[in-house]
Short mmCIF file of C-alpha atoms and ligand atoms in Angstrom, two decimals:
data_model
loop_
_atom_site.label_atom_id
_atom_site.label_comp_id
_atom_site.label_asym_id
_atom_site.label_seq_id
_atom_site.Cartn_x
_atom_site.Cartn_y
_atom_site.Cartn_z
CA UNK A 1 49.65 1.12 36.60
CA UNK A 2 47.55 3.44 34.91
CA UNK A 3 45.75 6.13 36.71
CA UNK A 4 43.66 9.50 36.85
CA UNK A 5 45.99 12.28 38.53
CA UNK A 6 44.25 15.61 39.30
CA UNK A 7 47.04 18.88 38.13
CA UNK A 8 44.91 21.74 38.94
CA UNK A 9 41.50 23.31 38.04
CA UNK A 10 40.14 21.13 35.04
CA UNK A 11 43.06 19.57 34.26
CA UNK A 12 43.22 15.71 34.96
CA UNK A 13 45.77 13.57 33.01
CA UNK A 14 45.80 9.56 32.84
CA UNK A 15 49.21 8.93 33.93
CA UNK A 16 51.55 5.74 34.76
CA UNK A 17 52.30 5.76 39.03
CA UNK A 18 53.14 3.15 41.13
CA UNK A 19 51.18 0.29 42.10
CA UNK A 20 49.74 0.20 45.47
CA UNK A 21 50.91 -2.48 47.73
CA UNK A 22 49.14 -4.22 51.10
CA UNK A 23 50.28 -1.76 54.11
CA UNK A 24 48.38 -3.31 56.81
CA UNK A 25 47.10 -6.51 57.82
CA UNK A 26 43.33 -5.52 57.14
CA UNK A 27 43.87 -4.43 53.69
CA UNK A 28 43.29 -6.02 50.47
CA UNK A 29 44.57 -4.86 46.66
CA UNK A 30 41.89 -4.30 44.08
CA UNK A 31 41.87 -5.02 40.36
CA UNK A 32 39.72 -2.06 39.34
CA UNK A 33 36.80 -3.11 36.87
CA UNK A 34 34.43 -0.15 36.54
CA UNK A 35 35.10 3.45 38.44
CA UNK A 36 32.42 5.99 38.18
CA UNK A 37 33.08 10.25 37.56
CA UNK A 38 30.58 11.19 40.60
CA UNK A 39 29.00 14.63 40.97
CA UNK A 40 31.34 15.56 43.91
CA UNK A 41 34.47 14.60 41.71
CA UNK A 42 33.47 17.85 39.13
CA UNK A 43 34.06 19.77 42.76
CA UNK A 44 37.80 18.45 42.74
CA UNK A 45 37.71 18.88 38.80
CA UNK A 46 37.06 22.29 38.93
CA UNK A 47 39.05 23.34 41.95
CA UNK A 48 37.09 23.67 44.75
CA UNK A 49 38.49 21.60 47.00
CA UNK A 50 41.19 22.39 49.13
CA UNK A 51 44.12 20.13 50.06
CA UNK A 52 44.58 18.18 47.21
CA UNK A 53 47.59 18.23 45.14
CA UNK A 54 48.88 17.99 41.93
CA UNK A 55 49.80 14.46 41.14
CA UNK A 56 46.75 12.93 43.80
CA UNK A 57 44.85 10.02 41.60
CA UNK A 58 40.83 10.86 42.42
CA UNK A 59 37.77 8.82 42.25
CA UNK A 60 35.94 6.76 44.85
CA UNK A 61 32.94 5.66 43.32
CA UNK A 62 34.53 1.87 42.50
CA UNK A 63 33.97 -2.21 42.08
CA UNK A 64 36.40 -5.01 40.89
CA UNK A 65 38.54 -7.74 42.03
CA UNK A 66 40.26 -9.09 44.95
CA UNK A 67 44.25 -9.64 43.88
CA UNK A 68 45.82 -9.72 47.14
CA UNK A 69 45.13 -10.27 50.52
CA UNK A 70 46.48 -8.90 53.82
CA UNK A 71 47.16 -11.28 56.37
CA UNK A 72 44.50 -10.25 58.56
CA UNK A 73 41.48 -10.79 56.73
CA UNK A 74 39.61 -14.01 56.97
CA UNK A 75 36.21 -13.63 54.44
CA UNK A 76 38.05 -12.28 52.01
CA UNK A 77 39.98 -14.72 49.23
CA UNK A 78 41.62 -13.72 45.86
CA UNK A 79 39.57 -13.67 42.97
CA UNK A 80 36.42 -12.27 45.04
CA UNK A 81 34.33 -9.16 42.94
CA UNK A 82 33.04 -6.86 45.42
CA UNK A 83 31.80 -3.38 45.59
CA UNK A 84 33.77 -0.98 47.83
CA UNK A 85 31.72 2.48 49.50
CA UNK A 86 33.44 5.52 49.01
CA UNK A 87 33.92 6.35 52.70
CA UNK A 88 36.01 4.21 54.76
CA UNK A 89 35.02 2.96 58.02
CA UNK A 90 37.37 1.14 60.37
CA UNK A 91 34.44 -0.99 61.93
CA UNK A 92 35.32 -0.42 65.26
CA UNK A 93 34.94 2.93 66.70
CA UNK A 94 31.99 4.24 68.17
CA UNK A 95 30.68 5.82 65.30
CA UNK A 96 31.26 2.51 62.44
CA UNK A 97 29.76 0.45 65.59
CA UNK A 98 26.75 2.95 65.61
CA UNK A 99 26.17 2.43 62.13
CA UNK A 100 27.66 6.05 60.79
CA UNK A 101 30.05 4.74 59.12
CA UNK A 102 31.21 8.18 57.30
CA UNK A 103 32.21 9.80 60.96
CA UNK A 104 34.46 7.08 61.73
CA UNK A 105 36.72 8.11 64.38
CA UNK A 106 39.93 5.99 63.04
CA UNK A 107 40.48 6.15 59.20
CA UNK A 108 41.87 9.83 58.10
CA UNK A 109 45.26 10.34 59.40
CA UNK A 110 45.67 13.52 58.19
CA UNK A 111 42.25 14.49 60.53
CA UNK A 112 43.78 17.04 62.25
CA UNK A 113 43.19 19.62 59.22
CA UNK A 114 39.89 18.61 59.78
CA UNK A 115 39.78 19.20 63.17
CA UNK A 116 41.41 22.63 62.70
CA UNK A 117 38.91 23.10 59.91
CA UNK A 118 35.39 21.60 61.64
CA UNK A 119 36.31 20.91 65.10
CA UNK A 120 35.87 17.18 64.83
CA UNK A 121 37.16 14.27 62.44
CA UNK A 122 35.36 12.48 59.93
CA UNK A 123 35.95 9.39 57.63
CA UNK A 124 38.05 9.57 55.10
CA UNK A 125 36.96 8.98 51.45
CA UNK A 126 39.30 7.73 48.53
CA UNK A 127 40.79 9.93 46.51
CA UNK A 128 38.95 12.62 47.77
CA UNK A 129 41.71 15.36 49.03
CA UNK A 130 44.70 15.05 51.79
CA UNK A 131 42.30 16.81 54.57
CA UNK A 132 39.86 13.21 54.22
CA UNK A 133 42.94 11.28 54.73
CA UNK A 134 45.45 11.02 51.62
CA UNK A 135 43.90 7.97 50.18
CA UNK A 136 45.20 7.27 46.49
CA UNK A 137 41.81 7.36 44.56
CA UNK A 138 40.06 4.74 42.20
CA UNK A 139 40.09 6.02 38.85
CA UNK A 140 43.08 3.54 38.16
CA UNK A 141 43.94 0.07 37.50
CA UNK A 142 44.38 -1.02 41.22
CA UNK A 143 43.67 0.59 44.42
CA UNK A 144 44.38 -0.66 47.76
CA UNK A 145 41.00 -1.08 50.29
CA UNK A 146 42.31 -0.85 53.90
CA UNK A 147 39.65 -2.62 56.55
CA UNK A 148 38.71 -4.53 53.61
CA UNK A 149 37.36 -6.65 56.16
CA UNK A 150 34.19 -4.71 57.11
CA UNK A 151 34.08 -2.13 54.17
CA UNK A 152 33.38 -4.34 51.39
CA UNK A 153 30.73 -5.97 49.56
CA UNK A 154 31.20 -9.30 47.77
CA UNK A 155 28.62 -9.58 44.64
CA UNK A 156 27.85 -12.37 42.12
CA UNK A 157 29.97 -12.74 39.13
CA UNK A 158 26.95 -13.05 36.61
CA UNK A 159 25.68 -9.62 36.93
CA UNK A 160 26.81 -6.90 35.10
CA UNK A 161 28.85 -3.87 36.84
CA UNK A 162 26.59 -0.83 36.09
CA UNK A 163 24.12 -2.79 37.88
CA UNK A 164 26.46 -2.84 40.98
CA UNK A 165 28.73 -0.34 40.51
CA UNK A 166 26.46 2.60 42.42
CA UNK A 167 26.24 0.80 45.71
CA UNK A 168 29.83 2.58 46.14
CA UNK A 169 28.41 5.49 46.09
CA UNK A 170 25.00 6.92 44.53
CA UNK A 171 22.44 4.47 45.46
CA UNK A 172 23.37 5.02 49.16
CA UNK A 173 23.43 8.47 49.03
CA UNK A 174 20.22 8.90 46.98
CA UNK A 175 19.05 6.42 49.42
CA UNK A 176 20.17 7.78 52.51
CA UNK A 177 18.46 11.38 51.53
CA UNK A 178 15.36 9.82 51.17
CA UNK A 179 15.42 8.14 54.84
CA UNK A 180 16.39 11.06 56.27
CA UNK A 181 13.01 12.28 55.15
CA UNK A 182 11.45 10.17 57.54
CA UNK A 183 8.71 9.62 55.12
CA UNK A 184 5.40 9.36 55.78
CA UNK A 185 2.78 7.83 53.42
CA UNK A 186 1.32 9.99 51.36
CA UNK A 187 4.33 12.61 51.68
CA UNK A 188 5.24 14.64 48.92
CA UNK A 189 8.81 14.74 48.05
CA UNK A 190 10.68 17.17 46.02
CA UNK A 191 14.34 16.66 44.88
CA UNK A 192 16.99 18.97 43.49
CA UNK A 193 18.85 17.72 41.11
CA UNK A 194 18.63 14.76 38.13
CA UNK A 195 22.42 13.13 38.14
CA UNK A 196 22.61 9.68 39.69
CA UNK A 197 22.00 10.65 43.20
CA UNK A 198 18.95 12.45 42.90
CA UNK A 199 17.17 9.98 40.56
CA UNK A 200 18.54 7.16 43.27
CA UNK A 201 16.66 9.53 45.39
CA UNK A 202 13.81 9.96 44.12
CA UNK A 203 13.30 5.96 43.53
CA UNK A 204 14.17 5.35 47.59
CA UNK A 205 11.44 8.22 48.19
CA UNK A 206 9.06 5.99 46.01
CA UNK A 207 10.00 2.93 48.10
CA UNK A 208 9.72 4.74 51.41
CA UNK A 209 5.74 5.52 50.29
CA UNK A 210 5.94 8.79 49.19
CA UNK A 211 3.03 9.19 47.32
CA UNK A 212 4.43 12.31 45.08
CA UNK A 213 7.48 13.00 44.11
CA UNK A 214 8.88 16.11 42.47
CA UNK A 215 11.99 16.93 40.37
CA UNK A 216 13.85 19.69 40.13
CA UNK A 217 16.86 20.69 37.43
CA UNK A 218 17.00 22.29 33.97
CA UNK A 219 18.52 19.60 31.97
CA UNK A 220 15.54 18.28 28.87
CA UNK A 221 17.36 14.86 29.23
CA UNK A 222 17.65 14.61 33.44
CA UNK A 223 14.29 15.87 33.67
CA UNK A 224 13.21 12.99 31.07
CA UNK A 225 15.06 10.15 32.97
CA UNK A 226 13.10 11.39 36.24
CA UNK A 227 10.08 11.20 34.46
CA UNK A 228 10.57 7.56 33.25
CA UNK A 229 13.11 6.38 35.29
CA UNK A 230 12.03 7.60 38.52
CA UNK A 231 8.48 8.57 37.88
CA UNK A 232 8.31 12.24 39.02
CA UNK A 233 6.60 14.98 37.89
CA UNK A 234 9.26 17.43 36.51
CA UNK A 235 10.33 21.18 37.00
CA UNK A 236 12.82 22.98 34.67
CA UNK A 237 13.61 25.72 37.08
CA UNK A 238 14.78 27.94 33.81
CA UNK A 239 11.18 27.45 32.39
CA UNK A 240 8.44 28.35 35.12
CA UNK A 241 9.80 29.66 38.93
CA UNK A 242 10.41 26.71 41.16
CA UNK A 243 8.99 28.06 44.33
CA UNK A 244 5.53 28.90 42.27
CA UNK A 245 5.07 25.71 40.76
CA UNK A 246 6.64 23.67 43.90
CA UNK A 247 2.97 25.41 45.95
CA UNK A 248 1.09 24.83 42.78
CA UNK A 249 2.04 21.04 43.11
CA UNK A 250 1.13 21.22 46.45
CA UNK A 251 -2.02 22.77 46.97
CA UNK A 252 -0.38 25.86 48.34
CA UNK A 253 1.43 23.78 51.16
CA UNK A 254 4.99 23.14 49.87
CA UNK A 255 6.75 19.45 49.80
CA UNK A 256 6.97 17.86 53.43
CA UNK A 257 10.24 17.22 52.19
CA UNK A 258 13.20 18.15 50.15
CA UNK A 259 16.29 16.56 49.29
CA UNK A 260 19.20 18.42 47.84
CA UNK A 261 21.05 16.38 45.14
CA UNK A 262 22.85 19.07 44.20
CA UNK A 263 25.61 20.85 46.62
CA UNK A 264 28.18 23.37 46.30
CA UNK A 265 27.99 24.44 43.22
CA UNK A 266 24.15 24.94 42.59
CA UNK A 267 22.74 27.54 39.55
CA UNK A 268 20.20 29.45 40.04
CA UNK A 269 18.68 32.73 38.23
CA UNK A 270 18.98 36.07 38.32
CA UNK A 271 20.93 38.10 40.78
CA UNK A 272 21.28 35.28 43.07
CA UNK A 273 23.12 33.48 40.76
CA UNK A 274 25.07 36.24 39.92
CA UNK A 275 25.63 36.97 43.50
CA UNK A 276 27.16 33.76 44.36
CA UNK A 277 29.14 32.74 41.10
CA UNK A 278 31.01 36.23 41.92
CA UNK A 279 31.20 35.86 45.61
CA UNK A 280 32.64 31.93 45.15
CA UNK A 281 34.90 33.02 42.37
CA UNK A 282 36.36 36.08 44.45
CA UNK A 283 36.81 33.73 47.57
CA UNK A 284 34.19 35.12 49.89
CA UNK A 285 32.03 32.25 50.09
CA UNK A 286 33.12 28.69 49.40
CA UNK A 287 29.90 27.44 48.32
CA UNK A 288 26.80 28.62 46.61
CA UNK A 289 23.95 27.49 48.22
CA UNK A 290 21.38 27.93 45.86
CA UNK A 291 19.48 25.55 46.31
CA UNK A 292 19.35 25.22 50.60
CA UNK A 293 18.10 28.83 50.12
CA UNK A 294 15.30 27.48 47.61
CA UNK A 295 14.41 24.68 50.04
CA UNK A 296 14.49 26.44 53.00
CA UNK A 297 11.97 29.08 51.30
CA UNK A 298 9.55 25.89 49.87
CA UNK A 299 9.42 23.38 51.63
CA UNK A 300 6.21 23.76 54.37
CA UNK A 301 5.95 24.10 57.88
CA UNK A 302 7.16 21.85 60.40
CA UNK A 303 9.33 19.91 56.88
CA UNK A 304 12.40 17.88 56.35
CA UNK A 305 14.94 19.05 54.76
CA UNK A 306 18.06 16.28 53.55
CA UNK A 307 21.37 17.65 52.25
CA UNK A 308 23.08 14.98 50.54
CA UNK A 309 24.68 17.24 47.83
CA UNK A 310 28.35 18.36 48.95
CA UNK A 311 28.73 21.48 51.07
CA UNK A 312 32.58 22.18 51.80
CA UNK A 313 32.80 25.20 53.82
CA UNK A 314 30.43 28.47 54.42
CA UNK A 315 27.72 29.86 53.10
CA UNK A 316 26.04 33.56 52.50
CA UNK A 317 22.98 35.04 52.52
CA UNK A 318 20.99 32.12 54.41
CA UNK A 319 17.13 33.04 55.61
CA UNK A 320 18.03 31.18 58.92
CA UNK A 321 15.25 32.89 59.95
CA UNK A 322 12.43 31.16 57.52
CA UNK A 323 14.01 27.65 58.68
CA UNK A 324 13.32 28.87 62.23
CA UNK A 325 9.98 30.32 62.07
CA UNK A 326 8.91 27.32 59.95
CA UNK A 327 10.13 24.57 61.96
CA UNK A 328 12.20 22.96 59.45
CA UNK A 329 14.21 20.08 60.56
CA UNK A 330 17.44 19.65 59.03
CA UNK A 331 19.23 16.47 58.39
CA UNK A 332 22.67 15.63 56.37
CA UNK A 333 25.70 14.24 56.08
CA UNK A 334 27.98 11.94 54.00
CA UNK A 335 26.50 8.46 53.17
CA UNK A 336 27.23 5.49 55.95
CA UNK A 337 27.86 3.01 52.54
CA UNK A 338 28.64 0.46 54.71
CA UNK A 339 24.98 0.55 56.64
CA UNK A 340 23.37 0.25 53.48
CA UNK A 341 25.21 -1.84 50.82
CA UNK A 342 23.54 -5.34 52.12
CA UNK A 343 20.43 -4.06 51.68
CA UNK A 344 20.98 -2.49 48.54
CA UNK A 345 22.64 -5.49 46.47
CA UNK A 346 19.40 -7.55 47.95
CA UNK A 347 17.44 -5.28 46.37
CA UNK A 348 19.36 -4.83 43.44
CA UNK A 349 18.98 -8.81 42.63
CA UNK A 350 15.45 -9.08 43.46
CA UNK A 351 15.45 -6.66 40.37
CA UNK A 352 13.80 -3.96 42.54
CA UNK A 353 15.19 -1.07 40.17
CA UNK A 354 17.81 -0.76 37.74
CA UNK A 355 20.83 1.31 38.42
CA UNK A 356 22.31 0.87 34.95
CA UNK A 357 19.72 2.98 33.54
CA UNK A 358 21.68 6.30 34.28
CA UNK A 359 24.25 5.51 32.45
CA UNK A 360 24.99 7.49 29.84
CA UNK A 361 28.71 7.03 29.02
CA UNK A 362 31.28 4.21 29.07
CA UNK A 363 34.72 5.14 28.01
CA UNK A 364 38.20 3.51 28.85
CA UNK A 365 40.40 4.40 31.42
CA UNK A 366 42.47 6.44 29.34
CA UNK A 367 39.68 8.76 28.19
CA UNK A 368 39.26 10.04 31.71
CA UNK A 369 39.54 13.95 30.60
CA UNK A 370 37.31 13.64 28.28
CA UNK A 371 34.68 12.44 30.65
CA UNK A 372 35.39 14.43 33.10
CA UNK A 373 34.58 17.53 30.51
CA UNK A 374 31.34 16.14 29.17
CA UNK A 375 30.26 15.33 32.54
CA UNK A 376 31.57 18.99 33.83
CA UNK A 377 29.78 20.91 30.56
CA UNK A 378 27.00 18.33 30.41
CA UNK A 379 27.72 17.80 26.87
CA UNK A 380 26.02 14.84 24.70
CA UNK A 381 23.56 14.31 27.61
CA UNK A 382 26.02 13.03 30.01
CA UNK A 383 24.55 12.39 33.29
CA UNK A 384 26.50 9.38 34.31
CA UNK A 385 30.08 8.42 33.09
CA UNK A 386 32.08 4.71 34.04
CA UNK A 387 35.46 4.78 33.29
CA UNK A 388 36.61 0.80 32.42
CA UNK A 389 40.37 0.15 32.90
ZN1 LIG B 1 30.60 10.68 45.32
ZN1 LIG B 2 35.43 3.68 62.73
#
């Protein structure tokens, strides 16, 4: 088959590996129909994270069809379209039986770097490194889905994919951010960052009856799709200072929340860019938290912050001491997909919101580099890229 294989820093190549076969009883072999580039994927892309290898295919943001079945699963049939989260979950620890799904106890093998790395284990995530568990990715024809049984949703067959596709990955996260809030009406919400997962975000902060909600990047055409996507009021952090206008907004208070969309490889302006781009690039922090600073700094007393953007190892310069004077609580983590996909595809086809609007770029398979490079340099006003096999 056909797939996307990482070969170092910015360098991805479509290439022809094997297929994947059934391994174990609870596994089931997809026929890939639409595979998303995802935020966190431009953090492979360009390098940053550690333990995968040349040759690894990437992606985990995925939907298709059921081709073959393992012999242990009973609600699952060939020919079945479902949508698969991007962390998987065996169903049966204490952690996938406590709903947090993405801490599973039982599905990285290799979670002993991990361990070594973070003193615990986590889930592991497709395609996504050999420290979360080796998984082949799912920018590819086929992938195989172990515990297909629990970590799967099947969808109708009369909707289109970029209306489902993002319950793998996006919507949960953007959603998951925004519960983490703990939102209260009449809560003001600000969000960092415009791709998929922030405008998911902001939507879920909507839903949860926030009563403002404020974005943050310094893309024209992200800050436009919050606007009429998501209905936020919009700040280009290159235009005005995002601190100053985040009190302005707020009558001098600061958000009660703040979500960062963003991650580990935030810009900001100024020194502190500066600061971090050189401190990342020399290997003396891993990621540049730009934008944790920023929230830390804005948000008000006694807030909520939720870090849904990727953080991969340590950061510098943090004023741990504003968080604890203020009283800010913080909450994070990897989405728990499989937690939230029911509830997401019933909202999805009560026509709640619609997902395919960030989509900005459909390209075959075998364009992969290329969309990985417009994402990466935000070229053409690419915010969203599916890959079709
Ligand atoms: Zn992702
Ligand atoms: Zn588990």
């Amino acid at each position: 088959m056909k797939a996307v294989c990482w070969h170092g820093a910015n360098d991805v190549r479509v290439e022809s590996v094997p297929d994947p076969k059934i391994l174990n009883p609870r596994d089931v072999i997809l026929k890939i129909t639409s595979t998303a580039i995802c935020g966190s994927d431009l953090h492979i892309y360009g390098g940053y994270i550690p333990t995968v290898q040349p040759g690894d295919i990437i992606g985990h943001e995925f939907m298709g069809e059921v081709v073959e079945v393992g012999r242990g699963i009973n609600n699952l049939k060939v020919g079945d379209r479902v949508v698969v989260p991007s962390t998987i979950g065996c169903g049966g620890c204490y952690y996938c039986q406590h709903d947090m799904w993405s801490l599973c106890d039982n599905s990285n093998p290799n979670g002993w770097v991990e361990e070594k790395l973070f003193g615990n284990i986590t889930s592991a995530i497709y395609g996504y490194s050999h420290a979360f568990g080796g998984y082949a990715g799912a920018q590819a024809e086929y992938v195989r889905v172990p515990f297909a049984d629990v970590d799967v949703v099947k969808v109708p067959k009369d909707i289109p994919d970029e209306k489902l596709l993002f319950i793998s990955d996006a919507i949960p996260t953007g959603y998951m951010g925004a519960e983490l809030c703990d939102i209260q009406p009449g809560d003001t919400v600000a969000v960092w960052g415009c791709g998929a997962v922030g405008q998911f975000a902001m939507i879920s902060a909507y839903m949860m009856g926030a009563e403002k909600v404020i974005a943050i990047d310094r893309f024209p055409e992200r800050l436009e799709l919050a606007k009429n996507f998501a209905k936020a009021e919009v700040i280009n952090y290159e235009e005005v200072d995002a601190g100053e206008a985040l009190r302005e907004m707020t009558g001098g208070m600061g958000p009660d929340a703040c979500i960062d969309a963003v991650g580990l490889e935030a810009h900001g302006v100024g020194f502190e860019d500066f600061y971090d781009q050189t401190k990342q690039k020399l290997k003396l922090e891993t990621d540049r938290p730009h934008v944790l600073r920023q929230m830390i700094l804005s948000c008000r007393k006694g807030g909520t912050l939720s870090i849904m953007g990727v953080y991969g190892g340590f950061v510098d310069k943090m004023p741990f001491g504003a968080a604890f004077i203020k009283a800010l609580t913080f909450r994070m983590g990897q989405m728990h997909g499989q937690k939230y996909m029911h509830l997401l595809l019933k909202m999805i086809l009560e026509e709640k919101f619609d997902p395919s609007r960030v989509v900005t770029h459909q390209l075959p398979l075998e364009q992969a580099a290329h969309g990985y490079d417009i994402f990466q340099q935000k070229k053409d006003n690419c915010i969203k890229v599916v890959l079709k096999p």
